[in-house]
């Protein structure tokens, strides 16, 4: 039964390293070490991010669901975030602006550093400054706010009142629709590729 | 000239492979993937080491002072080390390892660096408030179909599109 390795064990840390290597390898393969490709998703000249991101999300969602059906995976035993509606939305909005200004998100910036992008290094320096600022201002800005609108460890199927399988199916159909839509948008508006 | 984009993997194939990596993370370790957690851990540990008395009295830095280290943070640190290694391996195979400041030809390197730092700062703050970044809260959250994951992804991409117009000169 998953998880295979005990939390905090040395085997688990070794697994973390190898999982990270696979993660970094795939991100770089997909072209996520370049900020200009990543930013393309917001200007319509390159929708790679959206395609990789959503394909990964519903592949994983479907895979974990199947492992659960097979009885080797239990959602209760793994990481599952508690949903704090408003802080999550505000945090996401702040990150969205950070994404368009910096051209990276934290994971992809690590990948950018790996391939020698100095701007990625600057971005990670920025993250450290941001985390520091958050910590210093924690007690008077964030501490109370971050705990508001707690709805618990909710999944989409629970909130929508449908079975987990149907929820994943809807997610996949939605994803496929988005893929079709973005390709159509790029074609329809004749958005040119950008050289990088 | 060789077409550079040819060297990138098909996005759907990359997505499926990335999905398998996420499944592996949950299956073997019970964890989701992350990007910002390692930086968070580094900052907190640094503050706790340099200014222990300040960290003791700050609710955010306090837990980093305790001698017993939270295992999940360390997991994320090892995972991010792996990301760096994996990125170097893939970049080396594709011939993409090159020291550079990458930016649109319409802006200067200096401007690119300034905005990269500013964007990083916002991501640093936002990821703490949103309990994770695009990978940690978004991708991993959606993998377990958590409401939190979908909310954060909608907020990141939604705001990104809204703000894109204002920052278009940086990219196009």
XYZ file of C-alpha atoms in Angstrom:
368
model
C 0.000 0.000 0.000
C 1.237 3.424 -0.958
C 3.107 5.394 0.210
C 5.913 2.861 -0.051
C 8.527 4.756 1.931
C 8.094 6.039 5.427
C 8.014 9.789 5.789
C 11.371 11.081 6.969
C 13.204 7.855 6.208
C 16.432 7.911 4.219
C 14.852 5.817 1.489
C 12.207 8.474 1.096
C 14.823 11.199 0.673
C 16.581 9.126 -1.947
C 13.227 8.700 -3.690
C 12.786 12.486 -3.507
C 16.076 12.971 -5.295
C 15.196 10.574 -8.111
C 11.656 11.876 -8.457
C 13.139 15.374 -8.623
C 15.565 14.282 -11.340
C 12.678 12.905 -13.392
C 10.668 16.084 -12.771
C 13.549 18.356 -13.823
C 14.306 16.206 -16.858
C 10.732 16.304 -18.157
C 10.367 20.046 -17.465
C 13.525 20.771 -19.437
C 12.520 18.412 -22.270
C 9.210 20.230 -22.572
C 11.034 23.551 -22.884
C 10.180 24.930 -19.451
C 13.687 26.235 -18.818
C 13.004 29.248 -21.021
C 10.888 32.091 -19.710
C 9.955 33.259 -23.192
C 8.294 29.943 -23.923
C 6.506 30.014 -20.568
C 5.262 33.577 -21.080
C 3.959 32.547 -24.510
C 0.897 31.025 -22.899
C -0.298 34.490 -21.867
C 0.183 36.046 -25.307
C -0.992 33.146 -27.405
C 2.214 32.463 -29.280
C 3.032 29.252 -27.408
C 0.517 27.166 -25.492
C 2.980 24.435 -24.492
C 2.666 25.268 -20.791
C -1.070 24.819 -20.779
C -0.871 21.538 -22.696
C 1.861 19.998 -20.559
C 0.353 21.263 -17.335
C -3.185 20.006 -17.848
C -2.136 16.738 -19.465
C 0.089 16.081 -16.449
C -2.669 16.998 -14.018
C -5.337 14.735 -15.450
C -2.918 11.886 -16.173
C -1.930 11.983 -12.504
C -5.519 12.392 -11.311
C -6.618 9.410 -13.412
C -3.604 7.295 -12.430
C -4.076 7.877 -8.719
C -7.780 7.120 -9.039
C -7.000 3.786 -10.709
C -4.382 2.920 -8.073
C -7.080 3.696 -5.536
C -9.552 1.365 -7.293
C -6.883 -1.351 -7.311
C -6.591 -0.906 -3.568
C -2.910 0.023 -3.491
C -3.391 3.744 -2.954
C -5.281 5.533 -0.225
C -5.915 9.285 -0.486
C -6.112 9.473 3.301
C -2.476 8.465 3.677
C -0.928 11.014 1.328
C -0.605 14.782 1.106
C -3.973 16.439 0.603
C -4.286 20.197 1.060
C -6.899 21.858 3.223
C -8.810 24.419 1.194
C -8.800 28.001 2.445
C -10.812 29.645 -0.320
C -9.965 33.356 -0.118
C -6.284 33.134 0.929
C -5.717 30.613 -1.867
C -7.347 32.878 -4.456
C -5.419 35.941 -3.249
C -2.154 33.995 -3.104
C -2.808 32.665 -6.599
C -3.546 36.166 -7.889
C -0.263 37.466 -6.457
C 1.523 34.539 -8.112
C -0.217 35.219 -11.422
C 1.206 38.751 -11.544
C 4.583 37.354 -10.474
C 4.413 34.855 -13.329
C 3.862 37.484 -16.008
C 6.532 39.797 -14.579
C 9.152 37.140 -13.926
C 8.368 34.656 -16.674
C 8.904 31.711 -14.383
C 7.246 29.855 -11.573
C 9.415 28.346 -8.812
C 9.713 24.847 -10.316
C 10.524 26.070 -13.799
C 13.005 28.641 -12.484
C 14.995 25.785 -10.908
C 15.022 24.207 -14.334
C 16.125 27.515 -15.838
C 19.029 27.702 -13.414
C 20.021 24.179 -14.408
C 20.451 25.260 -18.026
C 22.349 28.434 -17.149
C 19.661 31.155 -17.203
C 20.868 34.037 -15.059
C 17.363 35.539 -15.094
C 16.097 32.315 -13.478
C 18.674 32.731 -10.727
C 17.469 36.306 -10.202
C 13.902 34.984 -10.009
C 14.839 32.474 -7.293
C 16.638 35.277 -5.428
C 13.353 37.165 -5.663
C 11.422 34.201 -4.220
C 13.794 34.173 -1.247
C 13.246 37.918 -0.715
C 9.476 37.403 -1.017
C 9.470 34.552 1.502
C 11.588 36.657 3.858
C 9.206 39.604 3.517
C 6.246 37.292 4.146
C 7.938 35.967 7.274
C 8.807 39.407 8.628
C 5.313 40.756 8.005
C 3.608 37.462 8.914
C 2.108 38.434 12.247
C 0.520 41.699 11.157
C -0.450 40.906 7.568
C -0.971 37.224 6.970
C -1.330 35.154 10.130
C -5.049 35.697 10.692
C -5.976 36.086 7.043
C -4.410 32.821 5.900
C -6.703 30.813 8.179
C -9.958 32.361 6.954
C -12.587 30.603 4.785
C -11.420 27.117 5.723
C -13.690 24.526 4.099
C -11.537 21.547 5.085
C -9.780 18.931 2.974
C -12.322 19.072 0.204
C -12.090 17.390 -3.187
C -13.911 18.519 -6.314
C -16.184 15.476 -6.274
C -17.276 16.211 -2.698
C -18.050 19.839 -3.473
C -19.874 19.059 -6.723
C -21.649 16.048 -5.208
C -20.511 13.631 -7.917
C -18.414 10.466 -7.847
C -14.602 10.834 -8.026
C -14.531 9.066 -11.392
C -17.044 11.452 -12.959
C -15.118 14.414 -11.528
C -11.913 13.227 -13.203
C -13.793 12.556 -16.450
C -15.202 16.101 -16.463
C -11.709 17.420 -15.774
C -10.312 15.488 -18.762
C -13.096 16.625 -21.095
C -12.573 20.211 -19.955
C -8.827 19.864 -20.564
C -9.321 18.476 -24.072
C -11.722 21.321 -24.838
C -9.095 23.846 -23.695
C -6.454 22.211 -25.922
C -8.786 22.436 -28.902
C -9.680 26.022 -28.034
C -6.116 27.325 -27.723
C -5.073 25.816 -31.034
C -8.122 27.371 -32.652
C -7.354 30.758 -31.079
C -3.781 30.666 -32.342
C -4.946 29.765 -35.844
C -7.930 32.097 -35.939
C -6.001 35.171 -34.859
C -2.979 34.099 -36.849
C -0.627 34.589 -33.911
C 2.932 34.240 -35.076
C 5.570 32.116 -33.424
C 8.247 33.961 -31.518
C 11.871 33.044 -32.030
C 13.802 32.192 -28.884
C 19.442 27.094 -39.381
C 18.156 24.259 -37.298
C 14.677 24.689 -35.928
C 15.123 24.881 -32.182
C 11.528 24.078 -31.326
C 11.965 20.647 -32.898
C 14.190 19.682 -30.038
C 11.461 20.155 -27.473
C 9.334 17.174 -26.634
C 5.747 16.965 -27.819
C 3.774 18.773 -25.075
C 1.204 16.000 -24.650
C 3.899 13.340 -24.307
C 5.753 15.536 -21.817
C 2.484 16.002 -19.951
C 1.849 12.260 -19.686
C 5.424 11.682 -18.482
C 5.079 14.483 -15.956
C 1.832 12.889 -14.815
C 3.715 9.629 -14.173
C 6.315 11.532 -12.143
C 3.528 12.984 -9.993
C 1.992 9.527 -9.535
C 5.421 8.206 -8.513
C 5.817 11.005 -5.965
C 2.477 10.161 -4.364
C 2.911 6.409 -4.653
C 6.432 6.137 -3.263
C 6.569 9.082 -0.895
C 3.010 10.218 -0.305
C 4.041 13.700 -1.391
C 3.219 16.051 -4.222
C 5.875 17.763 -6.290
C 6.969 21.240 -5.294
C 9.059 24.163 -6.359
C 8.883 26.891 -3.742
C 9.115 24.711 -0.626
C 12.875 24.323 -0.846
C 13.452 28.090 -1.045
C 11.080 28.600 1.863
C 13.018 26.066 3.920
C 16.344 27.676 3.006
C 15.122 31.140 4.017
C 13.601 29.982 7.285
C 16.659 27.965 8.255
C 18.955 30.880 7.398
C 16.951 33.307 9.521
C 16.836 30.813 12.400
C 20.620 30.385 12.249
C 21.578 34.054 11.853
C 19.025 35.592 14.194
C 17.764 32.836 16.508
C 16.317 35.214 19.088
C 14.326 37.064 16.422
C 13.148 33.796 14.876
C 12.019 32.517 18.305
C 9.611 35.416 18.597
C 8.233 35.288 15.080
C 5.411 32.844 14.458
C 6.531 32.205 10.877
C 10.209 31.511 11.563
C 9.703 29.887 14.975
C 9.280 26.306 13.857
C 12.584 26.443 11.948
C 14.413 27.013 15.240
C 13.356 23.665 16.697
C 16.060 21.071 16.411
C 13.691 18.449 15.055
C 13.326 19.138 11.374
C 10.054 18.663 9.553
C 10.584 15.751 7.167
C 8.348 17.095 4.395
C 10.530 20.182 4.005
C 13.598 18.077 3.673
C 11.811 15.921 1.114
C 11.153 19.039 -0.953
C 14.788 20.122 -0.641
C 15.993 16.769 -1.993
C 13.370 16.871 -4.707
C 14.479 20.326 -5.861
C 18.119 19.205 -5.870
C 16.911 16.472 -8.171
C 15.164 19.019 -10.418
C 18.471 20.849 -10.851
C 20.275 17.616 -11.723
C 17.510 16.466 -14.071
C 17.485 19.854 -15.783
C 21.236 19.735 -16.333
C 21.053 16.191 -17.750
C 18.250 17.035 -20.191
C 19.829 20.364 -21.130
C 23.166 18.668 -21.785
C 21.583 16.062 -24.073
C 19.725 18.750 -26.018
C 22.729 21.082 -26.194
C 20.867 23.789 -24.318
C 23.353 24.452 -21.502
C 24.411 28.048 -21.925
C 25.059 30.849 -19.468
C 22.770 33.688 -20.522
C 20.213 36.281 -19.552
C 17.277 35.384 -21.719
C 14.939 38.173 -22.730
C 12.946 39.605 -25.599
C 15.212 41.578 -27.976
C 13.055 44.627 -27.238
C 14.161 44.935 -23.626
C 17.567 45.206 -21.941
C 19.154 42.509 -19.792
C 18.963 44.854 -16.841
C 15.224 45.306 -17.230
C 14.770 41.546 -17.542
C 16.682 40.936 -14.311
C 14.739 43.612 -12.419
C 11.406 42.140 -13.481
C 12.616 38.599 -12.780
C 13.440 39.624 -9.211
C 10.104 41.435 -8.801
C 8.215 38.450 -10.179
C 10.134 36.177 -7.822
C 9.244 38.365 -4.850
C 5.542 38.160 -5.722
C 5.811 34.399 -6.159
C 7.562 34.156 -2.797
C 4.738 35.990 -1.042
C 1.922 34.394 -3.021
C 3.198 30.857 -2.565
C 3.309 31.290 1.203
C -0.215 32.682 1.332
C -1.534 30.139 -1.182
C 0.292 27.260 0.567
C 2.413 26.310 -2.414
C 3.229 27.360 -5.945
C 2.153 26.270 -9.414
C 3.624 22.803 -8.877
C 3.173 22.341 -5.151
C -0.320 23.707 -4.698
C -1.611 23.637 -8.267
C -0.339 20.562 -10.061
C -0.104 18.310 -7.013
C -3.391 19.665 -5.690
C -5.195 18.871 -8.935
C -3.644 15.386 -9.001
C -5.564 14.520 -5.822
C -8.555 16.504 -7.174
C -8.403 18.932 -4.252
C -10.498 22.100 -4.488
C -7.471 24.076 -3.336
C -5.450 22.963 -6.382
C -8.123 24.041 -8.854
C -8.649 27.378 -7.113
C -4.970 28.265 -7.119
C -4.512 27.304 -10.775
C -7.570 29.339 -11.790
C -6.233 32.319 -9.825
C -2.687 32.076 -11.207
C -3.663 31.709 -14.856
C -6.675 34.037 -14.593
C -4.625 36.835 -13.079
C -1.778 36.112 -15.465
C -4.084 36.737 -18.421
C -5.529 39.874 -16.831
C -2.071 41.274 -16.087
C -0.540 40.182 -19.407
C -1.675 43.313 -21.220
C 0.184 45.567 -18.793
C 3.448 43.688 -19.158
C 3.231 42.877 -22.880
C 6.266 45.039 -23.679
C 8.405 42.637 -21.646
C 7.590 39.707 -23.892
C 6.204 40.657 -27.307
